Amino acid sequence: MGGDRRTFLKLALAAGSLAEGTRVAEAGEAPVAPAKVAWRRIATEEAFATPAQMEAMGALGRSTWNNPDLALWRSFTGSRGERMRLRRALLDITDERLADMDANGVDMHVLSLTSPGVQMFDAETAVRIAAEANDFLAGIIERHPGRFAGLAAFAPQDPAAAVREMERAVRELKLNGFILNSHTNNEYLDNPKYFPILEAAEALDRPIYIHPRCPSDLLVEGCREYGMTSGMWGFYAETSLHATRMLLSGVFDRFPRLKIVLGHMGEGLPYWLWRIGNIYDAFHPPGSATRLRTPPVEAFRRNFVITTSGVNDPDVLTYVIAKLGVENVMWAIDYPYERTAPAVRFMDSAPIPDADRRRIYQANAERVFHIGG
Ligand code: MN
């Protein structure tokens, strides 16, 4: 134990993440209390809930709808133990959350309404709860300068209303982008009915963060056993299906400046990129009539940025930097579902130059989300 602790301290000091004399926490989840560093730690996939969302999801949860997102929601919004902690942490912004940020040297949370956002509600309810959540976010950001940014929720169930809310969120509320929790009623953004949403995001020059939710009906059956509908597997299967449909449908020919953010180190897609390109080229060789102007691999490199949320694995980090370029990787915790200290310790000690650490912690988020300046 003592040896492990000394080894950790030595590694941490070598990485420049802890000042001499900083008390090293024994437990993996204790706060890091890191030394002052030459960059801001901006965490880009940090969840919150509003009372109205809680209430509306609770009402759906009491219905007979057998849906994995509702089961998941019940599992993390109960009134006892860890469930109670999550419920409290999702509803809290300025109490435990700010204290957790301060204790771990986290400068900013980019907040987003927690999955599945408003996407399970009827259109009218979804439009109302998204607007309320966006107003709430704007107020929080204004009252805590420099500590919070926010991604606007919108209701894909009503694309015209969604576009109006997206415009309001950027022009009036000064929010930093948009949050979408993958499918809406089993439909994906390659469906032309959603093109006005993509057009608005491109015109407003703000990214859409496609966050996971449990798999749609197109995918869910194979995930029902063994606890696979959420973070174990279903989340990445669902979200990578969504992104791949967009890449192959040609939406990035139509909206060449659209920016999409994926969490969880790219939901597996960086790993498959070479093979996707290889298969695409076999079926749609250069010069063929069916080949997109921007084939999927080129579109992924041009239109996508990824975050590290929930994946504190230095080997994956090294790989995605090599594959996508360090300018396309941002840091995230996935608070409150994941703990802050391990995410900070991971990025503080990652085997990369400090110039890259600064890009991943700060500069890329400032660019992608128009934070500061
Ligand atoms: Mn998340």
Tab-separated table of N, CA, C and O in Angstrom, residues 161-273:
chain	number	residue	atom	x	y	z
A	161	ALA	N	-40.325	24.400	-34.192
A	161	ALA	CA	-40.144	24.987	-32.853
A	161	ALA	C	-38.707	24.798	-32.371
A	161	ALA	O	-38.147	25.668	-31.688
A	162	ALA	N	-38.117	23.668	-32.726
A	162	ALA	CA	-36.724	23.413	-32.341
A	162	ALA	C	-35.806	24.480	-32.925
A	162	ALA	O	-34.939	25.014	-32.229
A	163	VAL	N	-36.019	24.810	-34.193
A	163	VAL	CA	-35.186	25.825	-34.843
A	163	VAL	C	-35.356	27.176	-34.152
A	163	VAL	O	-34.365	27.874	-33.887
A	164	ARG	N	-36.603	27.541	-33.819
A	164	ARG	CA	-36.822	28.820	-33.115
A	164	ARG	C	-36.098	28.821	-31.766
A	164	ARG	O	-35.484	29.819	-31.375
A	165	GLU	N	-36.154	27.699	-31.053
A	165	GLU	CA	-35.498	27.640	-29.739
A	165	GLU	C	-33.971	27.664	-29.881
A	165	GLU	O	-33.273	28.283	-29.072
A	166	MET	N	-33.450	27.023	-30.911
A	166	MET	CA	-31.999	27.041	-31.143
A	166	MET	C	-31.528	28.472	-31.409
A	166	MET	O	-30.498	28.908	-30.886
A	167	GLU	N	-32.304	29.192	-32.214
A	167	GLU	CA	-31.934	30.593	-32.521
A	167	GLU	C	-32.000	31.457	-31.264
A	167	GLU	O	-31.101	32.246	-30.987
A	168	ARG	N	-33.057	31.273	-30.472
A	168	ARG	CA	-33.191	32.026	-29.224
A	168	ARG	C	-32.037	31.693	-28.264
A	168	ARG	O	-31.458	32.566	-27.612
A	169	ALA	N	-31.701	30.406	-28.196
A	169	ALA	CA	-30.684	29.959	-27.240
A	169	ALA	C	-29.320	30.575	-27.536
A	169	ALA	O	-28.558	30.890	-26.612
A	170	VAL	N	-28.998	30.750	-28.803
A	170	VAL	CA	-27.689	31.316	-29.154
A	170	VAL	C	-27.744	32.843	-29.152
A	170	VAL	O	-26.904	33.508	-28.550
A	171	ARG	N	-28.771	33.408	-29.822
A	171	ARG	CA	-28.786	34.868	-30.006
A	171	ARG	C	-29.170	35.601	-28.730
A	171	ARG	O	-28.589	36.631	-28.406
A	172	GLU	N	-30.164	35.076	-27.995
A	172	GLU	CA	-30.616	35.796	-26.795
A	172	GLU	C	-29.972	35.267	-25.528
A	172	GLU	O	-29.537	36.038	-24.674
A	173	LEU	N	-29.907	33.945	-25.386
A	173	LEU	CA	-29.401	33.366	-24.138
A	173	LEU	C	-27.890	33.170	-24.158
A	173	LEU	O	-27.293	32.864	-23.139
A	174	LYS	N	-27.271	33.319	-25.321
A	174	LYS	CA	-25.811	33.183	-25.469
A	174	LYS	C	-25.309	31.801	-25.042
A	174	LYS	O	-24.211	31.675	-24.490
A	175	LEU	N	-26.102	30.762	-25.276
A	175	LEU	CA	-25.651	29.410	-24.957
A	175	LEU	C	-24.646	28.937	-26.012
A	175	LEU	O	-24.480	29.563	-27.057
A	176	ASN	N	-23.974	27.826	-25.721
A	176	ASN	CA	-22.736	27.487	-26.414
A	176	ASN	C	-22.846	26.367	-27.446
A	176	ASN	O	-21.846	25.991	-28.072
A	177	GLY	N	-24.029	25.819	-27.597
A	177	GLY	CA	-24.207	24.705	-28.519
A	177	GLY	C	-25.508	24.018	-28.144
A	177	GLY	O	-26.332	24.581	-27.408
A	178	PHE	N	-25.659	22.787	-28.639
A	178	PHE	CA	-26.933	22.082	-28.463
A	178	PHE	C	-26.673	20.664	-27.994
A	178	PHE	O	-25.665	20.064	-28.329
A	179	ILE	N	-27.640	20.152	-27.216
A	179	ILE	CA	-27.544	18.766	-26.751
A	179	ILE	C	-28.669	17.957	-27.383
A	179	ILE	O	-29.820	18.386	-27.415
A	180	LEU	N	-28.317	16.814	-27.935
A	180	LEU	CA	-29.319	15.879	-28.458
A	180	LEU	C	-28.967	14.503	-27.908
A	180	LEU	O	-27.818	14.067	-28.003
A	181	ASN	N	-29.940	13.826	-27.333
A	181	ASN	CA	-29.695	12.495	-26.768
A	181	ASN	C	-30.118	11.425	-27.757
A	181	ASN	O	-31.146	10.773	-27.617
A	182	SER	N	-29.328	11.280	-28.790
A	182	SER	CA	-29.502	10.292	-29.867
A	182	SER	C	-30.933	10.244	-30.402
A	182	SER	O	-31.498	11.302	-30.685
A	183	HIS	N	-31.524	9.074	-30.525
A	183	HIS	CA	-32.749	8.983	-31.326
A	183	HIS	C	-33.938	9.708	-30.693
A	183	HIS	O	-33.997	9.879	-29.468
A	184	THR	N	-34.874	10.123	-31.551
A	184	THR	CA	-36.146	10.670	-31.077
A	184	THR	C	-37.254	9.822	-31.683
A	184	THR	O	-37.396	9.780	-32.916
A	185	ASN	N	-37.994	9.121	-30.855
A	185	ASN	CA	-39.039	8.207	-31.345
A	185	ASN	C	-38.490	7.297	-32.450
A	185	ASN	O	-39.120	7.113	-33.485
A	186	ASN	N	-37.301	6.773	-32.216
A	186	ASN	CA	-36.643	5.808	-33.113
A	186	ASN	C	-36.183	6.411	-34.434
A	186	ASN	O	-35.906	5.668	-35.384
A	187	GLU	N	-36.073	7.729	-34.501
A	187	GLU	CA	-35.587	8.385	-35.717
A	187	GLU	C	-34.255	9.092	-35.445
A	187	GLU	O	-34.002	9.545	-34.327
A	188	TYR	N	-33.469	9.204	-36.514
A	188	TYR	CA	-32.125	9.775	-36.405
A	188	TYR	C	-31.998	11.008	-37.286
A	188	TYR	O	-32.846	11.269	-38.150
A	189	LEU	N	-30.917	11.750	-37.090
A	189	LEU	CA	-30.758	13.043	-37.767
A	189	LEU	C	-30.502	12.931	-39.273
A	189	LEU	O	-30.435	13.939	-39.958
A	190	ASP	N	-30.369	11.698	-39.796
A	190	ASP	CA	-30.273	11.561	-41.256
A	190	ASP	C	-31.665	11.658	-41.891
A	190	ASP	O	-31.773	11.763	-43.117
A	191	ASN	N	-32.725	11.658	-41.065
A	191	ASN	CA	-34.092	11.803	-41.580
A	191	ASN	C	-34.307	13.252	-42.036
A	191	ASN	O	-34.114	14.187	-41.254
A	192	PRO	N	-34.716	13.442	-43.318
A	192	PRO	CA	-34.838	14.821	-43.843
A	192	PRO	C	-35.753	15.729	-43.028
A	192	PRO	O	-35.598	16.950	-43.077
A	193	LYS	N	-36.684	15.157	-42.242
A	193	LYS	CA	-37.546	16.033	-41.445
A	193	LYS	C	-36.738	16.844	-40.437
A	193	LYS	O	-37.188	17.881	-39.963
A	194	TYR	N	-35.517	16.351	-40.096
A	194	TYR	CA	-34.671	17.064	-39.129
A	194	TYR	C	-33.652	17.996	-39.785
A	194	TYR	O	-32.865	18.635	-39.089
A	195	PHE	N	-33.657	18.070	-41.112
A	195	PHE	CA	-32.656	18.921	-41.775
A	195	PHE	C	-32.724	20.380	-41.334
A	195	PHE	O	-31.682	21.036	-41.249
A	196	PRO	N	-33.934	20.930	-41.053
A	196	PRO	CA	-33.940	22.322	-40.555
A	196	PRO	C	-33.120	22.500	-39.272
A	196	PRO	O	-32.523	23.561	-39.046
A	197	ILE	N	-33.068	21.462	-38.438
A	197	ILE	CA	-32.280	21.524	-37.197
A	197	ILE	C	-30.789	21.567	-37.532
A	197	ILE	O	-30.027	22.354	-36.953
A	198	LEU	N	-30.383	20.732	-38.492
A	198	LEU	CA	-28.969	20.723	-38.891
A	198	LEU	C	-28.590	22.048	-39.553
A	198	LEU	O	-27.505	22.592	-39.320
A	199	GLU	N	-29.502	22.557	-40.361
A	199	GLU	CA	-29.270	23.827	-41.051
A	199	GLU	C	-29.110	24.964	-40.033
A	199	GLU	O	-28.228	25.812	-40.163
A	200	ALA	N	-29.945	24.943	-38.992
A	200	ALA	CA	-29.877	25.993	-37.961
A	200	ALA	C	-28.555	25.909	-37.192
A	200	ALA	O	-27.902	26.936	-36.941
A	201	ALA	N	-28.145	24.705	-36.814
A	201	ALA	CA	-26.892	24.560	-36.065
A	201	ALA	C	-25.717	25.064	-36.895
A	201	ALA	O	-24.833	25.765	-36.396
A	202	GLU	N	-25.734	24.735	-38.193
A	202	GLU	CA	-24.654	25.183	-39.067
A	202	GLU	C	-24.670	26.706	-39.202
A	202	GLU	O	-23.634	27.365	-39.081
A	203	ALA	N	-25.857	27.270	-39.425
A	203	ALA	CA	-25.957	28.725	-39.614
A	203	ALA	C	-25.577	29.478	-38.343
A	203	ALA	O	-24.968	30.553	-38.413
A	204	LEU	N	-25.910	28.917	-37.183
A	204	LEU	CA	-25.584	29.572	-35.909
A	204	LEU	C	-24.138	29.312	-35.485
A	204	LEU	O	-23.672	29.869	-34.494
A	205	ASP	N	-23.453	28.420	-36.214
A	205	ASP	CA	-22.062	28.080	-35.919
A	205	ASP	C	-21.907	27.546	-34.496
A	205	ASP	O	-20.989	27.927	-33.765
A	206	ARG	N	-22.817	26.640	-34.112
A	206	ARG	CA	-22.726	25.987	-32.800
A	206	ARG	C	-22.880	24.473	-33.002
A	206	ARG	O	-23.685	24.026	-33.820
A	207	PRO	N	-22.103	23.684	-32.235
A	207	PRO	CA	-22.131	22.227	-32.417
A	207	PRO	C	-23.358	21.575	-31.788
A	207	PRO	O	-23.958	22.107	-30.853
A	208	ILE	N	-23.716	20.418	-32.319
A	208	ILE	CA	-24.706	19.545	-31.680
A	208	ILE	C	-23.944	18.410	-30.999
A	208	ILE	O	-23.224	17.652	-31.665
A	209	TYR	N	-24.072	18.332	-29.689
A	209	TYR	CA	-23.455	17.233	-28.939
A	209	TYR	C	-24.443	16.081	-28.966
A	209	TYR	O	-25.528	16.175	-28.405
A	210	ILE	N	-24.104	14.997	-29.659
A	210	ILE	CA	-24.986	13.824	-29.676
A	210	ILE	C	-24.583	12.905	-28.533
A	210	ILE	O	-23.551	12.224	-28.593
A	211	HIS	N	-25.375	12.967	-27.483
A	211	HIS	CA	-25.113	12.207	-26.261
A	211	HIS	C	-25.902	10.894	-26.335
A	211	HIS	O	-26.970	10.840	-26.948
A	212	PRO	N	-25.417	9.839	-25.706
A	212	PRO	CA	-26.164	8.582	-25.742
A	212	PRO	C	-27.510	8.634	-25.021
A	212	PRO	O	-27.735	9.446	-24.138
A	213	ARG	N	-28.408	7.745	-25.462
A	213	ARG	CA	-29.506	7.265	-24.645
A	213	ARG	C	-29.603	5.774	-24.939
A	213	ARG	O	-28.834	5.244	-25.750
A	214	CYS	N	-30.505	5.080	-24.303
A	214	CYS	CA	-30.615	3.641	-24.541
A	214	CYS	C	-31.016	3.390	-25.996
A	214	CYS	O	-31.593	4.251	-26.652
A	215	PRO	N	-30.698	2.203	-26.527
A	215	PRO	CA	-30.932	1.925	-27.944
A	215	PRO	C	-32.399	2.071	-28.349
A	215	PRO	O	-33.297	1.786	-27.576
A	216	SER	N	-32.582	2.523	-29.595
A	216	SER	CA	-33.918	2.638	-30.168
A	216	SER	C	-34.495	1.242	-30.406
A	216	SER	O	-33.796	0.228	-30.265
A	217	ASP	N	-35.755	1.208	-30.815
A	217	ASP	CA	-36.400	-0.082	-31.112
A	217	ASP	C	-35.672	-0.828	-32.230
A	217	ASP	O	-35.799	-2.043	-32.356
A	218	LEU	N	-34.928	-0.095	-33.077
A	218	LEU	CA	-34.192	-0.724	-34.169
A	218	LEU	C	-33.058	-1.610	-33.650
A	218	LEU	O	-32.546	-2.454	-34.358
A	219	LEU	N	-32.657	-1.394	-32.393
A	219	LEU	CA	-31.405	-1.967	-31.909
A	219	LEU	C	-31.537	-2.655	-30.557
A	219	LEU	O	-30.664	-3.419	-30.155
A	220	VAL	N	-32.625	-2.395	-29.846
A	220	VAL	CA	-32.627	-2.674	-28.412
A	220	VAL	C	-32.692	-4.155	-28.056
A	220	VAL	O	-32.160	-4.577	-27.026
A	221	GLU	N	-33.303	-4.989	-28.919
A	221	GLU	CA	-33.578	-6.369	-28.490
A	221	GLU	C	-32.323	-7.123	-28.072
A	221	GLU	O	-32.318	-7.854	-27.096
A	222	GLY	N	-31.251	-6.925	-28.827
A	222	GLY	CA	-30.013	-7.630	-28.508
A	222	GLY	C	-29.313	-7.117	-27.270
A	222	GLY	O	-28.294	-7.681	-26.850
A	223	CYS	N	-29.829	-6.052	-26.691
A	223	CYS	CA	-29.180	-5.435	-25.527
A	223	CYS	C	-29.968	-5.635	-24.242
A	223	CYS	O	-29.559	-5.156	-23.188
A	224	ARG	N	-31.101	-6.335	-24.303
A	224	ARG	CA	-31.982	-6.356	-23.127
A	224	ARG	C	-31.431	-7.187	-21.971
A	224	ARG	O	-31.751	-6.937	-20.825
A	225	GLU	N	-30.631	-8.208	-22.296
A	225	GLU	CA	-30.100	-9.047	-21.214
A	225	GLU	C	-28.750	-8.516	-20.738
A	225	GLU	O	-28.114	-7.714	-21.414
A	226	TYR	N	-28.333	-8.980	-19.600
A	226	TYR	CA	-26.987	-8.744	-19.054
A	226	TYR	C	-26.676	-7.274	-18.772
A	226	TYR	O	-25.508	-6.878	-18.758
A	227	GLY	N	-27.702	-6.464	-18.600
A	227	GLY	CA	-27.445	-5.058	-18.261
A	227	GLY	C	-26.760	-4.276	-19.360
A	227	GLY	O	-25.913	-3.418	-19.100
A	228	MET	N	-27.114	-4.569	-20.630
A	228	MET	CA	-26.389	-3.966	-21.757
A	228	MET	C	-27.054	-2.753	-22.387
A	228	MET	O	-26.552	-2.234	-23.385
A	229	THR	N	-28.195	-2.288	-21.837
A	229	THR	CA	-28.892	-1.206	-22.543
A	229	THR	C	-28.244	0.162	-22.347
A	229	THR	O	-28.507	1.073	-23.115
A	230	SER	N	-27.398	0.325	-21.327
A	230	SER	CA	-26.848	1.664	-21.087
A	230	SER	C	-25.330	1.669	-21.253
A	230	SER	O	-24.817	1.286	-22.301
A	231	GLY	N	-24.616	2.117	-20.224
A	231	GLY	CA	-23.172	2.340	-20.361
A	231	GLY	C	-22.353	1.084	-20.625
A	231	GLY	O	-21.189	1.185	-21.013
A	232	MET	N	-22.944	-0.092	-20.411
A	232	MET	CA	-22.187	-1.322	-20.659
A	232	MET	C	-21.958	-1.561	-22.145
A	232	MET	O	-20.940	-2.098	-22.561
A	233	TRP	N	-22.933	-1.164	-22.990
A	233	TRP	CA	-22.791	-1.390	-24.435
A	233	TRP	C	-23.798	-0.593	-25.272
A	233	TRP	O	-23.460	0.010	-26.281
A	234	GLY	N	-25.061	-0.590	-24.848
A	234	GLY	CA	-26.129	-0.003	-25.655
A	234	GLY	C	-25.893	1.452	-25.995
A	234	GLY	O	-26.215	1.888	-27.110
A	235	PHE	N	-25.324	2.210	-25.068
A	235	PHE	CA	-25.062	3.633	-25.334
A	235	PHE	C	-24.160	3.821	-26.548
A	235	PHE	O	-24.401	4.664	-27.404
A	236	TYR	N	-23.069	3.048	-26.619
A	236	TYR	CA	-22.142	3.277	-27.758
A	236	TYR	C	-22.711	2.708	-29.048
A	236	TYR	O	-22.487	3.254	-30.122
A	237	ALA	N	-23.440	1.573	-28.931
A	237	ALA	CA	-24.052	0.992	-30.134
A	237	ALA	C	-25.062	1.977	-30.726
A	237	ALA	O	-25.073	2.233	-31.937
A	238	GLU	N	-25.908	2.540	-29.860
A	238	GLU	CA	-26.934	3.486	-30.293
A	238	GLU	C	-26.305	4.752	-30.902
A	238	GLU	O	-26.678	5.188	-31.995
A	239	THR	N	-25.349	5.325	-30.200
A	239	THR	CA	-24.814	6.620	-30.623
A	239	THR	C	-23.913	6.477	-31.843
A	239	THR	O	-23.904	7.347	-32.728
A	240	SER	N	-23.178	5.377	-31.940
A	240	SER	CA	-22.342	5.174	-33.131
A	240	SER	C	-23.221	4.820	-34.342
A	240	SER	O	-22.895	5.194	-35.475
A	241	LEU	N	-24.346	4.130	-34.103
A	241	LEU	CA	-25.308	3.910	-35.194
A	241	LEU	C	-25.817	5.253	-35.727
A	241	LEU	O	-25.844	5.492	-36.942
A	242	HIS	N	-26.169	6.138	-34.792
A	242	HIS	CA	-26.673	7.458	-35.170
A	242	HIS	C	-25.644	8.203	-36.030
A	242	HIS	O	-25.942	8.683	-37.131
A	243	ALA	N	-24.408	8.257	-35.531
A	243	ALA	CA	-23.353	9.008	-36.238
A	243	ALA	C	-23.040	8.371	-37.593
A	243	ALA	O	-22.833	9.070	-38.593
A	244	THR	N	-23.030	7.033	-37.653
A	244	THR	CA	-22.699	6.355	-38.905
A	244	THR	C	-23.796	6.576	-39.948
A	244	THR	O	-23.514	6.777	-41.139
A	245	ARG	N	-25.052	6.568	-39.500
A	245	ARG	CA	-26.141	6.883	-40.435
A	245	ARG	C	-25.951	8.285	-41.028
A	245	ARG	O	-26.143	8.496	-42.231
A	246	MET	N	-25.572	9.239	-40.178
A	246	MET	CA	-25.340	10.596	-40.684
A	246	MET	C	-24.186	10.611	-41.683
A	246	MET	O	-24.259	11.228	-42.748
A	247	LEU	N	-23.092	9.915	-41.337
A	247	LEU	CA	-21.901	9.924	-42.198
A	247	LEU	C	-22.190	9.326	-43.581
A	247	LEU	O	-21.658	9.781	-44.586
A	248	LEU	N	-23.040	8.282	-43.620
A	248	LEU	CA	-23.299	7.590	-44.884
A	248	LEU	C	-24.446	8.209	-45.682
A	248	LEU	O	-24.610	7.925	-46.865
A	249	SER	N	-25.250	9.058	-45.018
A	249	SER	CA	-26.450	9.591	-45.674
A	249	SER	C	-26.158	10.813	-46.539
A	249	SER	O	-27.003	11.226	-47.330
A	250	GLY	N	-24.992	11.413	-46.335
A	250	GLY	CA	-24.677	12.604	-47.117
A	250	GLY	C	-25.065	13.911	-46.438
A	250	GLY	O	-24.990	14.971	-47.069
A	251	VAL	N	-25.455	13.889	-45.160
A	251	VAL	CA	-25.821	15.166	-44.528
A	251	VAL	C	-24.620	16.116	-44.447
A	251	VAL	O	-24.798	17.330	-44.404
A	252	PHE	N	-23.403	15.574	-44.488
A	252	PHE	CA	-22.244	16.471	-44.410
A	252	PHE	C	-21.844	17.025	-45.787
A	252	PHE	O	-21.053	17.941	-45.862
A	253	ASP	N	-22.393	16.460	-46.859
A	253	ASP	CA	-22.323	17.144	-48.160
A	253	ASP	C	-23.287	18.329	-48.154
A	253	ASP	O	-22.988	19.402	-48.665
A	254	ARG	N	-24.450	18.118	-47.561
A	254	ARG	CA	-25.484	19.148	-47.531
A	254	ARG	C	-25.155	20.262	-46.534
A	254	ARG	O	-25.447	21.432	-46.780
A	255	PHE	N	-24.548	19.865	-45.389
A	255	PHE	CA	-24.209	20.828	-44.332
A	255	PHE	C	-22.721	20.709	-43.995
A	255	PHE	O	-22.350	20.188	-42.942
A	256	PRO	N	-21.860	21.212	-44.886
A	256	PRO	CA	-20.418	20.933	-44.741
A	256	PRO	C	-19.770	21.565	-43.509
A	256	PRO	O	-18.721	21.109	-43.079
A	257	ARG	N	-20.403	22.584	-42.923
A	257	ARG	CA	-19.793	23.225	-41.752
A	257	ARG	C	-20.457	22.806	-40.435
A	257	ARG	O	-20.148	23.351	-39.380
A	258	LEU	N	-21.376	21.844	-40.491
A	258	LEU	CA	-22.024	21.334	-39.283
A	258	LEU	C	-21.001	20.656	-38.371
A	258	LEU	O	-20.193	19.854	-38.837
A	259	LYS	N	-21.030	20.987	-37.080
A	259	LYS	CA	-20.127	20.334	-36.124
A	259	LYS	C	-20.922	19.421	-35.199
A	259	LYS	O	-21.937	19.830	-34.628
A	260	ILE	N	-20.439	18.183	-35.096
A	260	ILE	CA	-21.048	17.205	-34.193
A	260	ILE	C	-20.016	16.827	-33.135
A	260	ILE	O	-18.846	16.593	-33.454
A	261	VAL	N	-20.441	16.777	-31.877
A	261	VAL	CA	-19.563	16.322	-30.807
A	261	VAL	C	-20.057	14.957	-30.329
A	261	VAL	O	-21.260	14.766	-30.136
A	262	LEU	N	-19.136	14.027	-30.175
A	262	LEU	CA	-19.443	12.723	-29.584
A	262	LEU	C	-18.642	12.563	-28.302
A	262	LEU	O	-17.466	12.931	-28.254
A	263	GLY	N	-19.257	12.017	-27.278
A	263	GLY	CA	-18.549	11.734	-26.027
A	263	GLY	C	-17.896	10.371	-26.054
A	263	GLY	O	-17.799	9.709	-27.098
A	264	HIS	N	-17.408	9.957	-24.875
A	264	HIS	CA	-16.927	8.583	-24.675
A	264	HIS	C	-15.912	8.174	-25.736
A	264	HIS	O	-16.020	7.101	-26.327
A	265	MET	N	-14.950	9.093	-25.972
A	265	MET	CA	-13.847	8.867	-26.912
A	265	MET	C	-14.333	8.555	-28.330
A	265	MET	O	-13.680	7.851	-29.097
A	266	GLY	N	-15.512	9.077	-28.680
A	266	GLY	CA	-16.006	8.906	-30.049
A	266	GLY	C	-16.912	7.705	-30.226
A	266	GLY	O	-17.203	7.306	-31.361
A	267	GLU	N	-17.366	7.130	-29.094
A	267	GLU	CA	-18.350	6.028	-29.126
A	267	GLU	C	-17.878	4.846	-29.983
A	267	GLU	O	-18.680	4.157	-30.612
A	268	GLY	N	-16.566	4.634	-30.025
A	268	GLY	CA	-16.021	3.487	-30.757
A	268	GLY	C	-15.661	3.775	-32.209
A	268	GLY	O	-14.901	3.028	-32.826
A	269	LEU	N	-16.204	4.862	-32.765
A	269	LEU	CA	-15.991	5.108	-34.204
A	269	LEU	C	-14.525	5.318	-34.600
A	269	LEU	O	-14.122	4.856	-35.681
A	270	PRO	N	-13.724	5.999	-33.784
A	270	PRO	CA	-12.311	6.152	-34.199
A	270	PRO	C	-11.633	4.801	-34.449
A	270	PRO	O	-10.812	4.664	-35.353
A	271	TYR	N	-12.020	3.795	-33.688
A	271	TYR	CA	-11.433	2.469	-33.855
A	271	TYR	C	-11.824	1.859	-35.200
A	271	TYR	O	-11.026	1.184	-35.849
A	272	TRP	N	-13.054	2.093	-35.644
A	272	TRP	CA	-13.551	1.462	-36.866
A	272	TRP	C	-13.289	2.283	-38.120
A	272	TRP	O	-13.619	1.860	-39.229
A	273	LEU	N	-12.701	3.466	-37.962
A	273	LEU	CA	-12.637	4.415	-39.067
A	273	LEU	C	-11.929	3.845	-40.299
A	273	LEU	O	-12.408	4.004	-41.427
